PDB file of N, CA, C and O in Angstrom:
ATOM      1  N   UNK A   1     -12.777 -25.499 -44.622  1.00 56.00           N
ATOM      2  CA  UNK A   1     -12.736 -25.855 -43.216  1.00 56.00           C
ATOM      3  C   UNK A   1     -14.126 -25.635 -42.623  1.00 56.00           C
ATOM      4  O   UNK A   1     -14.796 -24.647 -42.925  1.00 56.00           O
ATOM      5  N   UNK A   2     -14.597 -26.682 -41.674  1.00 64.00           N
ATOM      6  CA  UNK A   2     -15.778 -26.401 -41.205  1.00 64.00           C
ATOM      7  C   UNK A   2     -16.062 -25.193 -40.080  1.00 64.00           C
ATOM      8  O   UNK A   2     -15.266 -25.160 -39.142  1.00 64.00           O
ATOM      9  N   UNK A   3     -17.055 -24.274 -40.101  1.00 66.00           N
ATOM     10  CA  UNK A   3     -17.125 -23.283 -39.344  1.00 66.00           C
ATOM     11  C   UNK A   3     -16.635 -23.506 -37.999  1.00 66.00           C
ATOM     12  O   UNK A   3     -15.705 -22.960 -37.405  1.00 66.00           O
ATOM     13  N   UNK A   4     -17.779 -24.798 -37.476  1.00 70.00           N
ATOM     14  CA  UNK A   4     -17.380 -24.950 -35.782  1.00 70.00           C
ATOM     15  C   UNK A   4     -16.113 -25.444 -35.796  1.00 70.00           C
ATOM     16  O   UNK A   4     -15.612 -25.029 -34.751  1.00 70.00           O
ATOM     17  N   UNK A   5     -15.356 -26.056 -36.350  1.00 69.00           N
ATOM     18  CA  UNK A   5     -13.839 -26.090 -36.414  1.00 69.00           C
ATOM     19  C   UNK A   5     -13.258 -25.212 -36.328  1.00 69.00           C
ATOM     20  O   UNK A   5     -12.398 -25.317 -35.453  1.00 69.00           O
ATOM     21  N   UNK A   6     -13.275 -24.083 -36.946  1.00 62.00           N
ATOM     22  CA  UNK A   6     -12.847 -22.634 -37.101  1.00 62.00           C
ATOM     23  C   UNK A   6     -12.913 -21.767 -36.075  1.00 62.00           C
ATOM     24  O   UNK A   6     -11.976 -21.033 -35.762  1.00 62.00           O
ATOM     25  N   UNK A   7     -14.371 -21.812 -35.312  1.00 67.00           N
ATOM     26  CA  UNK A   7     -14.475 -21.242 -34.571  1.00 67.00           C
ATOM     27  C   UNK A   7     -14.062 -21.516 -33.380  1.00 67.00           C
ATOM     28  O   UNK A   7     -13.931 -20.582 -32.589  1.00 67.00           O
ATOM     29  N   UNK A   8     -13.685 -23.191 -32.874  1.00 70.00           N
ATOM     30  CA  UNK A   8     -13.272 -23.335 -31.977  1.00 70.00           C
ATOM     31  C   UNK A   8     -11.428 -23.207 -31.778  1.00 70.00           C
ATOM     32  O   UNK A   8     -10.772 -23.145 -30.738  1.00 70.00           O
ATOM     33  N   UNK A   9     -10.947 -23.198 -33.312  1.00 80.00           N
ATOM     34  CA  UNK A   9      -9.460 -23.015 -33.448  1.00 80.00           C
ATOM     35  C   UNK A   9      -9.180 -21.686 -32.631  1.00 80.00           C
ATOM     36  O   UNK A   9      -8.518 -21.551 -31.602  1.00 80.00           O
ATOM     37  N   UNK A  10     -10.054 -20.490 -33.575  1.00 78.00           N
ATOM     38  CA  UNK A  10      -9.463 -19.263 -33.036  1.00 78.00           C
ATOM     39  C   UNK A  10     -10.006 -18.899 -31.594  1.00 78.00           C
ATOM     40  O   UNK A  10      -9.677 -17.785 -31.187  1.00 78.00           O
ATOM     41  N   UNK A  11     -10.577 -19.467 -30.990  1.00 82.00           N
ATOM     42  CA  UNK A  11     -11.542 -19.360 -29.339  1.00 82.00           C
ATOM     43  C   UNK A  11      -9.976 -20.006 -29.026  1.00 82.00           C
ATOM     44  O   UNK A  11      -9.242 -19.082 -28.675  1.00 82.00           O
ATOM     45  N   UNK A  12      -9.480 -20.914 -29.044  1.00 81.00           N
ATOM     46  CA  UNK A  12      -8.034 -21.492 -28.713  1.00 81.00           C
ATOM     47  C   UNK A  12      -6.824 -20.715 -28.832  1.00 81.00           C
ATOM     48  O   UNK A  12      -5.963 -20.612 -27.959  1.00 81.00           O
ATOM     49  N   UNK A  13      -6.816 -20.196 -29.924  1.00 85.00           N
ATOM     50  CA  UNK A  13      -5.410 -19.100 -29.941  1.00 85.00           C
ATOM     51  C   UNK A  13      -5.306 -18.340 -29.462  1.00 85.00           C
ATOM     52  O   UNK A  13      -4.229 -18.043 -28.945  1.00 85.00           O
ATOM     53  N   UNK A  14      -6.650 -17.427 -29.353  1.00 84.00           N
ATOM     54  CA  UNK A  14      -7.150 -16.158 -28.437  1.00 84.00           C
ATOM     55  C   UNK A  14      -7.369 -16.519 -26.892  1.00 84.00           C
ATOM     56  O   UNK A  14      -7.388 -15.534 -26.154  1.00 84.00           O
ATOM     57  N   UNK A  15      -7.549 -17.848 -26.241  1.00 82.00           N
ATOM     58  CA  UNK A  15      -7.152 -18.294 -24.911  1.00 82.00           C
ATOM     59  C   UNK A  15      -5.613 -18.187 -24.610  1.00 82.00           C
ATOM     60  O   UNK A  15      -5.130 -17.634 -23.622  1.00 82.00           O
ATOM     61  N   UNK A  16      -4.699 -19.008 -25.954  1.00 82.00           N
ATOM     62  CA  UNK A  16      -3.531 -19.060 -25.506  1.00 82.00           C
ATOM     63  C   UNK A  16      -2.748 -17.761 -25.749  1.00 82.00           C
ATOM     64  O   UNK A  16      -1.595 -17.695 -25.325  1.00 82.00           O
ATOM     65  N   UNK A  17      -3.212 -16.882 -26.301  1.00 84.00           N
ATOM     66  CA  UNK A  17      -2.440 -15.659 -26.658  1.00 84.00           C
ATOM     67  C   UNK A  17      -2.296 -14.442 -25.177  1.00 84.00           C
ATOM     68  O   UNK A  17      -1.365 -13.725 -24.811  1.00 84.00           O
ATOM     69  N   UNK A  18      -3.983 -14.714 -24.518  1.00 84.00           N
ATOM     70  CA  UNK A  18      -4.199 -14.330 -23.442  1.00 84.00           C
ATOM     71  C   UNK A  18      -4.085 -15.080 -22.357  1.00 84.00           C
ATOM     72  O   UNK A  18      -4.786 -14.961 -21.352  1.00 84.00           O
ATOM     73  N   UNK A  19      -3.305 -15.782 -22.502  1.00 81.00           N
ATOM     74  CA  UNK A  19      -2.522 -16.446 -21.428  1.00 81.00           C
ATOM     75  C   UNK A  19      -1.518 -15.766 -21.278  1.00 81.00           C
ATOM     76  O   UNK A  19      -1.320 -15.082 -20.274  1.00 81.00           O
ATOM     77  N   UNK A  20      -0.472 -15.883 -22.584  1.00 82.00           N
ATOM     78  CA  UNK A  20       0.871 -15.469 -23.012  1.00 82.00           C
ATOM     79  C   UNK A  20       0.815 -14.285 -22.152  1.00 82.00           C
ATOM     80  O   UNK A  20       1.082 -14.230 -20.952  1.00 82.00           O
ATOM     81  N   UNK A  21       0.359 -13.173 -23.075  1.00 81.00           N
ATOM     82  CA  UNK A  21       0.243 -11.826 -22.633  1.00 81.00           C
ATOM     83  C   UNK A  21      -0.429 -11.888 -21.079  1.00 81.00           C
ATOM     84  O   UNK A  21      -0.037 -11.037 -20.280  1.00 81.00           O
ATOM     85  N   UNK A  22      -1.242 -12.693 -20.720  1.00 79.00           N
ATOM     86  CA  UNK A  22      -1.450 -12.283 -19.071  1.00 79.00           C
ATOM     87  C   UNK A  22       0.026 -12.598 -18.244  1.00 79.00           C
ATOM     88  O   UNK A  22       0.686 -11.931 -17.447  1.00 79.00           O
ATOM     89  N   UNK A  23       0.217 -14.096 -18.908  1.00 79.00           N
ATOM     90  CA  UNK A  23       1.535 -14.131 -17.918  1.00 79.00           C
ATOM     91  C   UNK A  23       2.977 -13.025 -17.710  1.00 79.00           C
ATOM     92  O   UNK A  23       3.481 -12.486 -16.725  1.00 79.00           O
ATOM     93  N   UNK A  24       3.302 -13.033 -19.212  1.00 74.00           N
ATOM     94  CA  UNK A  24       3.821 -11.666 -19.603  1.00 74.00           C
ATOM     95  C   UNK A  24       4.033 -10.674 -17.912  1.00 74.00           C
ATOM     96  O   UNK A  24       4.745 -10.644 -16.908  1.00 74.00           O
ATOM     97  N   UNK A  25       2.692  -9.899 -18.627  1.00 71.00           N
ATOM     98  CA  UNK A  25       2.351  -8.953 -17.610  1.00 71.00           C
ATOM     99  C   UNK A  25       2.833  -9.084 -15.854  1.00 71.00           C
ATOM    100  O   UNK A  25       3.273  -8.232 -15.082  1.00 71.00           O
ATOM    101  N   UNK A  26       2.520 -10.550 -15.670  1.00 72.00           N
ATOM    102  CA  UNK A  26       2.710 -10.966 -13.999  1.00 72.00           C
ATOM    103  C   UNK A  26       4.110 -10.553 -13.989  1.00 72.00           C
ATOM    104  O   UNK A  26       4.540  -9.945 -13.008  1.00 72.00           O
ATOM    105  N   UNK A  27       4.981 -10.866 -15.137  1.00 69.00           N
ATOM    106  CA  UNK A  27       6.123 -10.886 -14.610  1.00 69.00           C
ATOM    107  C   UNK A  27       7.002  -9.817 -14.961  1.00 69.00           C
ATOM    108  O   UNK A  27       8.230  -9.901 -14.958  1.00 69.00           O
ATOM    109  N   UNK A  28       6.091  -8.446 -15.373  1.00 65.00           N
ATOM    110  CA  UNK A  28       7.021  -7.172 -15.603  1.00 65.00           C
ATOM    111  C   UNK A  28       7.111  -6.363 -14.180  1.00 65.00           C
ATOM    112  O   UNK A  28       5.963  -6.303 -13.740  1.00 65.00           O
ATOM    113  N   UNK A  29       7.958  -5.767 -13.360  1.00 63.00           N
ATOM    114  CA  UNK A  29       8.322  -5.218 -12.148  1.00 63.00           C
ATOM    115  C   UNK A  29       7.127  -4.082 -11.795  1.00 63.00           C
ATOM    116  O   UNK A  29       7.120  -3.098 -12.534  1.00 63.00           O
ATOM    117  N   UNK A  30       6.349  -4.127 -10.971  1.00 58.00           N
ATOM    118  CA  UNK A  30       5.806  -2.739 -10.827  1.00 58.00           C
ATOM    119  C   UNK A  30       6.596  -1.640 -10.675  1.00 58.00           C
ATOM    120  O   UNK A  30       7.686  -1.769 -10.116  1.00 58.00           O
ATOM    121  N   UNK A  31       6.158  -0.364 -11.160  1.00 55.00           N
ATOM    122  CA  UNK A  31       6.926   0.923 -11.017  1.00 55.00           C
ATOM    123  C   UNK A  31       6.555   1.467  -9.468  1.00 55.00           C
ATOM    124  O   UNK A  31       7.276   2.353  -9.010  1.00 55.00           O
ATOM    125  N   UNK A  32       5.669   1.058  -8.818  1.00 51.00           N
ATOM    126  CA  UNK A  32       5.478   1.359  -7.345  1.00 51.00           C
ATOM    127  C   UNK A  32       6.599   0.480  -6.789  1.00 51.00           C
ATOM    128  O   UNK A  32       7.016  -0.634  -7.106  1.00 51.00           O
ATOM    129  N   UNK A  33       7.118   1.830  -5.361  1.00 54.00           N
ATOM    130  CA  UNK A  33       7.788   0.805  -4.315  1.00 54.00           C
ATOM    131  C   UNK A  33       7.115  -0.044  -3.684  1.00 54.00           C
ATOM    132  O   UNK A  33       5.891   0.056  -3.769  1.00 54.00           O
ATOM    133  N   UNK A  34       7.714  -1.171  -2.835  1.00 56.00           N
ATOM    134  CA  UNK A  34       7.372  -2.208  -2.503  1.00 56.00           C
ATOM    135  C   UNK A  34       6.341  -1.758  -1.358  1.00 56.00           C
ATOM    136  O   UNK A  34       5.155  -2.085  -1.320  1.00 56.00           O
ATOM    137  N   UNK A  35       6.955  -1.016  -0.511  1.00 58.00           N
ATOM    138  CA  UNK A  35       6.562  -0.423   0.714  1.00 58.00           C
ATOM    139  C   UNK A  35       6.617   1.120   0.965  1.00 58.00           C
ATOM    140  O   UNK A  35       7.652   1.666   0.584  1.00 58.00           O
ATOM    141  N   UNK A  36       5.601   1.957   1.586  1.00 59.00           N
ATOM    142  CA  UNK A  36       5.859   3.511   1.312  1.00 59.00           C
ATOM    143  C   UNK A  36       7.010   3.869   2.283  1.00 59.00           C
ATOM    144  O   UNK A  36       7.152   3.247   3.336  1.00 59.00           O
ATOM    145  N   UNK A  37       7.828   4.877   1.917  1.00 58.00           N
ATOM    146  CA  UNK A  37       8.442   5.274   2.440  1.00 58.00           C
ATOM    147  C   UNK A  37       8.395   5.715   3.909  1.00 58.00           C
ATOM    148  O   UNK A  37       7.377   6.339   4.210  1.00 58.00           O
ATOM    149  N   UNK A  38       9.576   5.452   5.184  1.00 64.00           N
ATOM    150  CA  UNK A  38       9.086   5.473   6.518  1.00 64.00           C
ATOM    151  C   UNK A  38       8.580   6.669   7.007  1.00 64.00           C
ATOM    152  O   UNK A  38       9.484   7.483   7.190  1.00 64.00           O
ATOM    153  N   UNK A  39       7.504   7.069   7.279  1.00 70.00           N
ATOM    154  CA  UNK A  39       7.024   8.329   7.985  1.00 70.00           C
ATOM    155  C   UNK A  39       7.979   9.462   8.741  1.00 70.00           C
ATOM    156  O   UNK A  39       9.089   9.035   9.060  1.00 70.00           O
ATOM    157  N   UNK A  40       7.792  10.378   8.959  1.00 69.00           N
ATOM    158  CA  UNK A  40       9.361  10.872  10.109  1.00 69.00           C
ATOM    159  C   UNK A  40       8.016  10.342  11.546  1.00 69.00           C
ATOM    160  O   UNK A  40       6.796  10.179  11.571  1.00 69.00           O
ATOM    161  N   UNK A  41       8.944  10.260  12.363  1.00 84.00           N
ATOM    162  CA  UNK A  41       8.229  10.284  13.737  1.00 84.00           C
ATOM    163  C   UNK A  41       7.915  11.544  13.964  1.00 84.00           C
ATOM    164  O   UNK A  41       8.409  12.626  13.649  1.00 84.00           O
ATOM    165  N   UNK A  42       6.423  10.981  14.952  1.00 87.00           N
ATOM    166  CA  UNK A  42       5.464  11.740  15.643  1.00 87.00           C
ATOM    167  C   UNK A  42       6.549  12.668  16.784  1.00 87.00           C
ATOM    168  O   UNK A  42       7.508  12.014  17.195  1.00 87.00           O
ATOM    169  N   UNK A  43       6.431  14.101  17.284  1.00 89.00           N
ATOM    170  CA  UNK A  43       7.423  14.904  17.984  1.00 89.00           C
ATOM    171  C   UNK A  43       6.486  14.319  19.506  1.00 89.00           C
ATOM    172  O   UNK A  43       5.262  14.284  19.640  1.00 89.00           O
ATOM    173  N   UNK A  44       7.639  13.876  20.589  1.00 89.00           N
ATOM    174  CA  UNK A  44       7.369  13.633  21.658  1.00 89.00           C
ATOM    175  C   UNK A  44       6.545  14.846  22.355  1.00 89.00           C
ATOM    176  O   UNK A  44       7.116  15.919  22.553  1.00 89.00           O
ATOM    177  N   UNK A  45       5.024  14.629  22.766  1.00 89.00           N
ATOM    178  CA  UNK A  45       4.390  15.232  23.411  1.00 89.00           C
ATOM    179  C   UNK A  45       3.436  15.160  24.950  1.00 89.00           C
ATOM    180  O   UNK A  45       2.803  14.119  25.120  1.00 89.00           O
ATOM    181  N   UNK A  46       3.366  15.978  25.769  1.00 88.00           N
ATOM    182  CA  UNK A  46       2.483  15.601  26.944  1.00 88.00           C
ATOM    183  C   UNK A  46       0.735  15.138  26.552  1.00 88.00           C
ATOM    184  O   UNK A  46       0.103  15.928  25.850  1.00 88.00           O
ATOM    185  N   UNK A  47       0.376  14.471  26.807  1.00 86.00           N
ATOM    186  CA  UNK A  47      -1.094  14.391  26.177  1.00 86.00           C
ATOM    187  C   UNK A  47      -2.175  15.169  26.463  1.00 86.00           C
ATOM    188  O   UNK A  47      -3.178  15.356  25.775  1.00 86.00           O
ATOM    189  N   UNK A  48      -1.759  15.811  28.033  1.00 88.00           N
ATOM    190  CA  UNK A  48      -3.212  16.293  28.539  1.00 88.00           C
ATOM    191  C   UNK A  48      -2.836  18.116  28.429  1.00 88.00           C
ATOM    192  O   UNK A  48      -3.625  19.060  28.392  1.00 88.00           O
ATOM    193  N   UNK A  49      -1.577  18.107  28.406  1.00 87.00           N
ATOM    194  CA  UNK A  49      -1.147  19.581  28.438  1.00 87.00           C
ATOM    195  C   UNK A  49      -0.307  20.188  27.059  1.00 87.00           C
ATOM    196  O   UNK A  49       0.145  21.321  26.895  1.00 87.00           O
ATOM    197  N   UNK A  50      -0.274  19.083  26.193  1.00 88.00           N
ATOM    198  CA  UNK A  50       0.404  19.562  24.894  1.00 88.00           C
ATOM    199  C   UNK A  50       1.732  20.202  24.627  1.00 88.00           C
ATOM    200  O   UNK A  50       1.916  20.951  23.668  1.00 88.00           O
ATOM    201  N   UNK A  51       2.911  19.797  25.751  1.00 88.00           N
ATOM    202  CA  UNK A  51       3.709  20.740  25.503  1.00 88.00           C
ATOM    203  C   UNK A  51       4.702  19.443  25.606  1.00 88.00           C
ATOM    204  O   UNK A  51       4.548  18.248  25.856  1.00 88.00           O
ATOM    205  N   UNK A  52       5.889  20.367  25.258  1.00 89.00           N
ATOM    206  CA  UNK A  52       6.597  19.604  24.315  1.00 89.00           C
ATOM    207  C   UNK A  52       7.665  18.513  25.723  1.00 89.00           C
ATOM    208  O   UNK A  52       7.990  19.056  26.779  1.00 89.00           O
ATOM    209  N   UNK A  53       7.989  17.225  25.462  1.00 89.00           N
ATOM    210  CA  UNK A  53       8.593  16.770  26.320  1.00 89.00           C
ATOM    211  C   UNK A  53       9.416  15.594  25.874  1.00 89.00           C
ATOM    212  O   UNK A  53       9.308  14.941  24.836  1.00 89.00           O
ATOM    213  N   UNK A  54      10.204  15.466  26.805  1.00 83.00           N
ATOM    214  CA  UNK A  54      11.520  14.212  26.260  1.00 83.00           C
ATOM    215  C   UNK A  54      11.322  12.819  27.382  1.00 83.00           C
ATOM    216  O   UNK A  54      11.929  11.785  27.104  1.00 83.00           O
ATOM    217  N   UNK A  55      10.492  12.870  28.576  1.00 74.00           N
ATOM    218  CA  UNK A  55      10.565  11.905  29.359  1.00 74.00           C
ATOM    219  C   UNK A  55       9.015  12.204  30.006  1.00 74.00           C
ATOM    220  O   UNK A  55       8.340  13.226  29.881  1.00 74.00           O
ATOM    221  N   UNK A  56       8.663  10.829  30.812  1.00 68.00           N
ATOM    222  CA  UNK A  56       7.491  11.353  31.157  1.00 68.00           C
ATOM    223  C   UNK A  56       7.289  12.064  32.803  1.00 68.00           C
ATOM    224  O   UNK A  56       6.270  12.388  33.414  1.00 68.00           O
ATOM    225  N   UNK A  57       8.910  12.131  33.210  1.00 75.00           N
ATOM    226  CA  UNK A  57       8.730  13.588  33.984  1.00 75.00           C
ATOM    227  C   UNK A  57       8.744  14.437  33.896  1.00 75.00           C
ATOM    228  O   UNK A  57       8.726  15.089  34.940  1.00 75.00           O
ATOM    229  N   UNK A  58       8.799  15.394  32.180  1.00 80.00           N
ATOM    230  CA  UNK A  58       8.841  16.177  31.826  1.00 80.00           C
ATOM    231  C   UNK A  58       7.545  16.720  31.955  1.00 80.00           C
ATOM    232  O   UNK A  58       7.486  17.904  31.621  1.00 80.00           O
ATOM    233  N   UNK A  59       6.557  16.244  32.315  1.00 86.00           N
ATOM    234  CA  UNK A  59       4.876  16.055  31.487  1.00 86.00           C
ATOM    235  C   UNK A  59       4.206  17.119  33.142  1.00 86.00           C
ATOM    236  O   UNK A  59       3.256  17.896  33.050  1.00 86.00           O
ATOM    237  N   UNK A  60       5.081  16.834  34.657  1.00 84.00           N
ATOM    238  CA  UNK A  60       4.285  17.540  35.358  1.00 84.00           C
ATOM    239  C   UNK A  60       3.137  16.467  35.976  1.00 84.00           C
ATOM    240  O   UNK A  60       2.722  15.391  35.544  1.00 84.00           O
ATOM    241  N   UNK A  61       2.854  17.155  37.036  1.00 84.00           N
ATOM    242  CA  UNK A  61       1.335  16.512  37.649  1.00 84.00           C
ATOM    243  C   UNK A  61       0.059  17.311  36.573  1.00 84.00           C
ATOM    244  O   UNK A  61       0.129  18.433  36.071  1.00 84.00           O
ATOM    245  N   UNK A  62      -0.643  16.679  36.496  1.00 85.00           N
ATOM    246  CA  UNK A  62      -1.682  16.890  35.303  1.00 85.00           C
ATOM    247  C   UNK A  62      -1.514  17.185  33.442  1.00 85.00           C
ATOM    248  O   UNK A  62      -2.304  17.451  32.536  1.00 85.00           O
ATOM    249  N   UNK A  63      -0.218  16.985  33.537  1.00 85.00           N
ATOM    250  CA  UNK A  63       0.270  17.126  32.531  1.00 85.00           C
ATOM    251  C   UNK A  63      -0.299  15.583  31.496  1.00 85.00           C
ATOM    252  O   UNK A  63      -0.542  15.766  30.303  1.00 85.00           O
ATOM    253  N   UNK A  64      -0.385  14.796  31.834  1.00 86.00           N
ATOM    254  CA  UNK A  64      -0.740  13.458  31.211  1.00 86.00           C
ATOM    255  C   UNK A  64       0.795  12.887  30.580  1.00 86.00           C
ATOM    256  O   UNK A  64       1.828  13.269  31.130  1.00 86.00           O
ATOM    257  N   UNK A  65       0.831  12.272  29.799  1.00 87.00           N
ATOM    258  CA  UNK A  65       1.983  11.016  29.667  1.00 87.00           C
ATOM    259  C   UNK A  65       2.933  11.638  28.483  1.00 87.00           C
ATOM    260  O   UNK A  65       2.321  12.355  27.691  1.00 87.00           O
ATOM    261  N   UNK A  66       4.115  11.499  28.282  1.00 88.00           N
ATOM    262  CA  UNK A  66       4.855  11.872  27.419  1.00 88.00           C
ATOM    263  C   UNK A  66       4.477  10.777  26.224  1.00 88.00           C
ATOM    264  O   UNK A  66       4.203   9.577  26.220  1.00 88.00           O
ATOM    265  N   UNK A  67       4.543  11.304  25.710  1.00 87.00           N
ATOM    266  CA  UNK A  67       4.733   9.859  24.091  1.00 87.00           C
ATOM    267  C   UNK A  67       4.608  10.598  22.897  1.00 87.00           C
ATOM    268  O   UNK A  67       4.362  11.794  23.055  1.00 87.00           O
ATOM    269  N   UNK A  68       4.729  10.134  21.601  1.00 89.00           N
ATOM    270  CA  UNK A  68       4.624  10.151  20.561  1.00 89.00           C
ATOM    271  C   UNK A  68       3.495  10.690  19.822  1.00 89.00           C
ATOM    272  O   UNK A  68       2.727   9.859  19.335  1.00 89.00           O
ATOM    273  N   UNK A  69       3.206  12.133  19.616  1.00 87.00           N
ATOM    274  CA  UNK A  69       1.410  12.192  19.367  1.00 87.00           C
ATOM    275  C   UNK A  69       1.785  13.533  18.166  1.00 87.00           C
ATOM    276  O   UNK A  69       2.825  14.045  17.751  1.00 87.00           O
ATOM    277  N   UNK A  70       0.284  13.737  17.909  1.00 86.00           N
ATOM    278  CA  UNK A  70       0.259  14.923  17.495  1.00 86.00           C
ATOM    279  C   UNK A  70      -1.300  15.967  18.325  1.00 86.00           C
ATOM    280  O   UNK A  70      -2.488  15.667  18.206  1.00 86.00           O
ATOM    281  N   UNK A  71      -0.851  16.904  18.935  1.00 82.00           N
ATOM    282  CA  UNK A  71      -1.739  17.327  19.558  1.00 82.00           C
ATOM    283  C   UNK A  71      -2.559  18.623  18.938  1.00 82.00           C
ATOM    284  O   UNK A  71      -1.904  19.530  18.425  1.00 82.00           O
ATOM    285  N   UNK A  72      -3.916  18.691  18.990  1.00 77.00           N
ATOM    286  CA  UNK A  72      -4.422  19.443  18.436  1.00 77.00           C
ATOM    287  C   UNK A  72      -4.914  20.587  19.081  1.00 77.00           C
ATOM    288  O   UNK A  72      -5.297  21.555  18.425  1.00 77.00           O
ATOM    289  N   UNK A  73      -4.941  20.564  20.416  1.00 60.00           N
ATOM    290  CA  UNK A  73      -5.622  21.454  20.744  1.00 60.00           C
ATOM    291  C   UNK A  73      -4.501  22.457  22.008  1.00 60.00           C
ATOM    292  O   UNK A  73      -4.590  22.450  23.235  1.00 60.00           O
ATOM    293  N   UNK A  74      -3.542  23.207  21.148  1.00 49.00           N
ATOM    294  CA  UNK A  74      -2.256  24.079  21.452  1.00 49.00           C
ATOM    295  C   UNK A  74      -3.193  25.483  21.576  1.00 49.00           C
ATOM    296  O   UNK A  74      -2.656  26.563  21.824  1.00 49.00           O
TER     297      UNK A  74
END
């Protein structure tokens, strides 16, 4: 058999083999979930005064806004 014949046979099998096996691969399931799991929620807090609240009249005059936070400076 002539070399460049040869050489272009197996350059061909080794394309289609790594096809095979790439496609293969696409279609085995990842072991990761799809999406990460939901966070717990942030504990309802005043923003400007840090203390703990359920509405934003809980919060006081200067207190700043009730919502969803994490406050750092208690």
């Amino acid at each position: 058999m002539n070399q460049t014949r040869l050489r272009k046979s197996f350059s061909g099998i080794a394309l289609l083999v790594g096809f095979v096996a790439g496609s293969a691969l696409a279609m085995v399931p990842s072991l990761t979930p799809e999406s990460p799991a939901p966070a717990s929620p942030l504990p309802r807090m005043c923003s400007i005064s840090c203390k703990s609240c359920d509405t934003t009249a809980d919060c006081g005059t200067g207190g700043g806004i009730c919502s969803n936070r994490i406050c750092y400076s208690k």
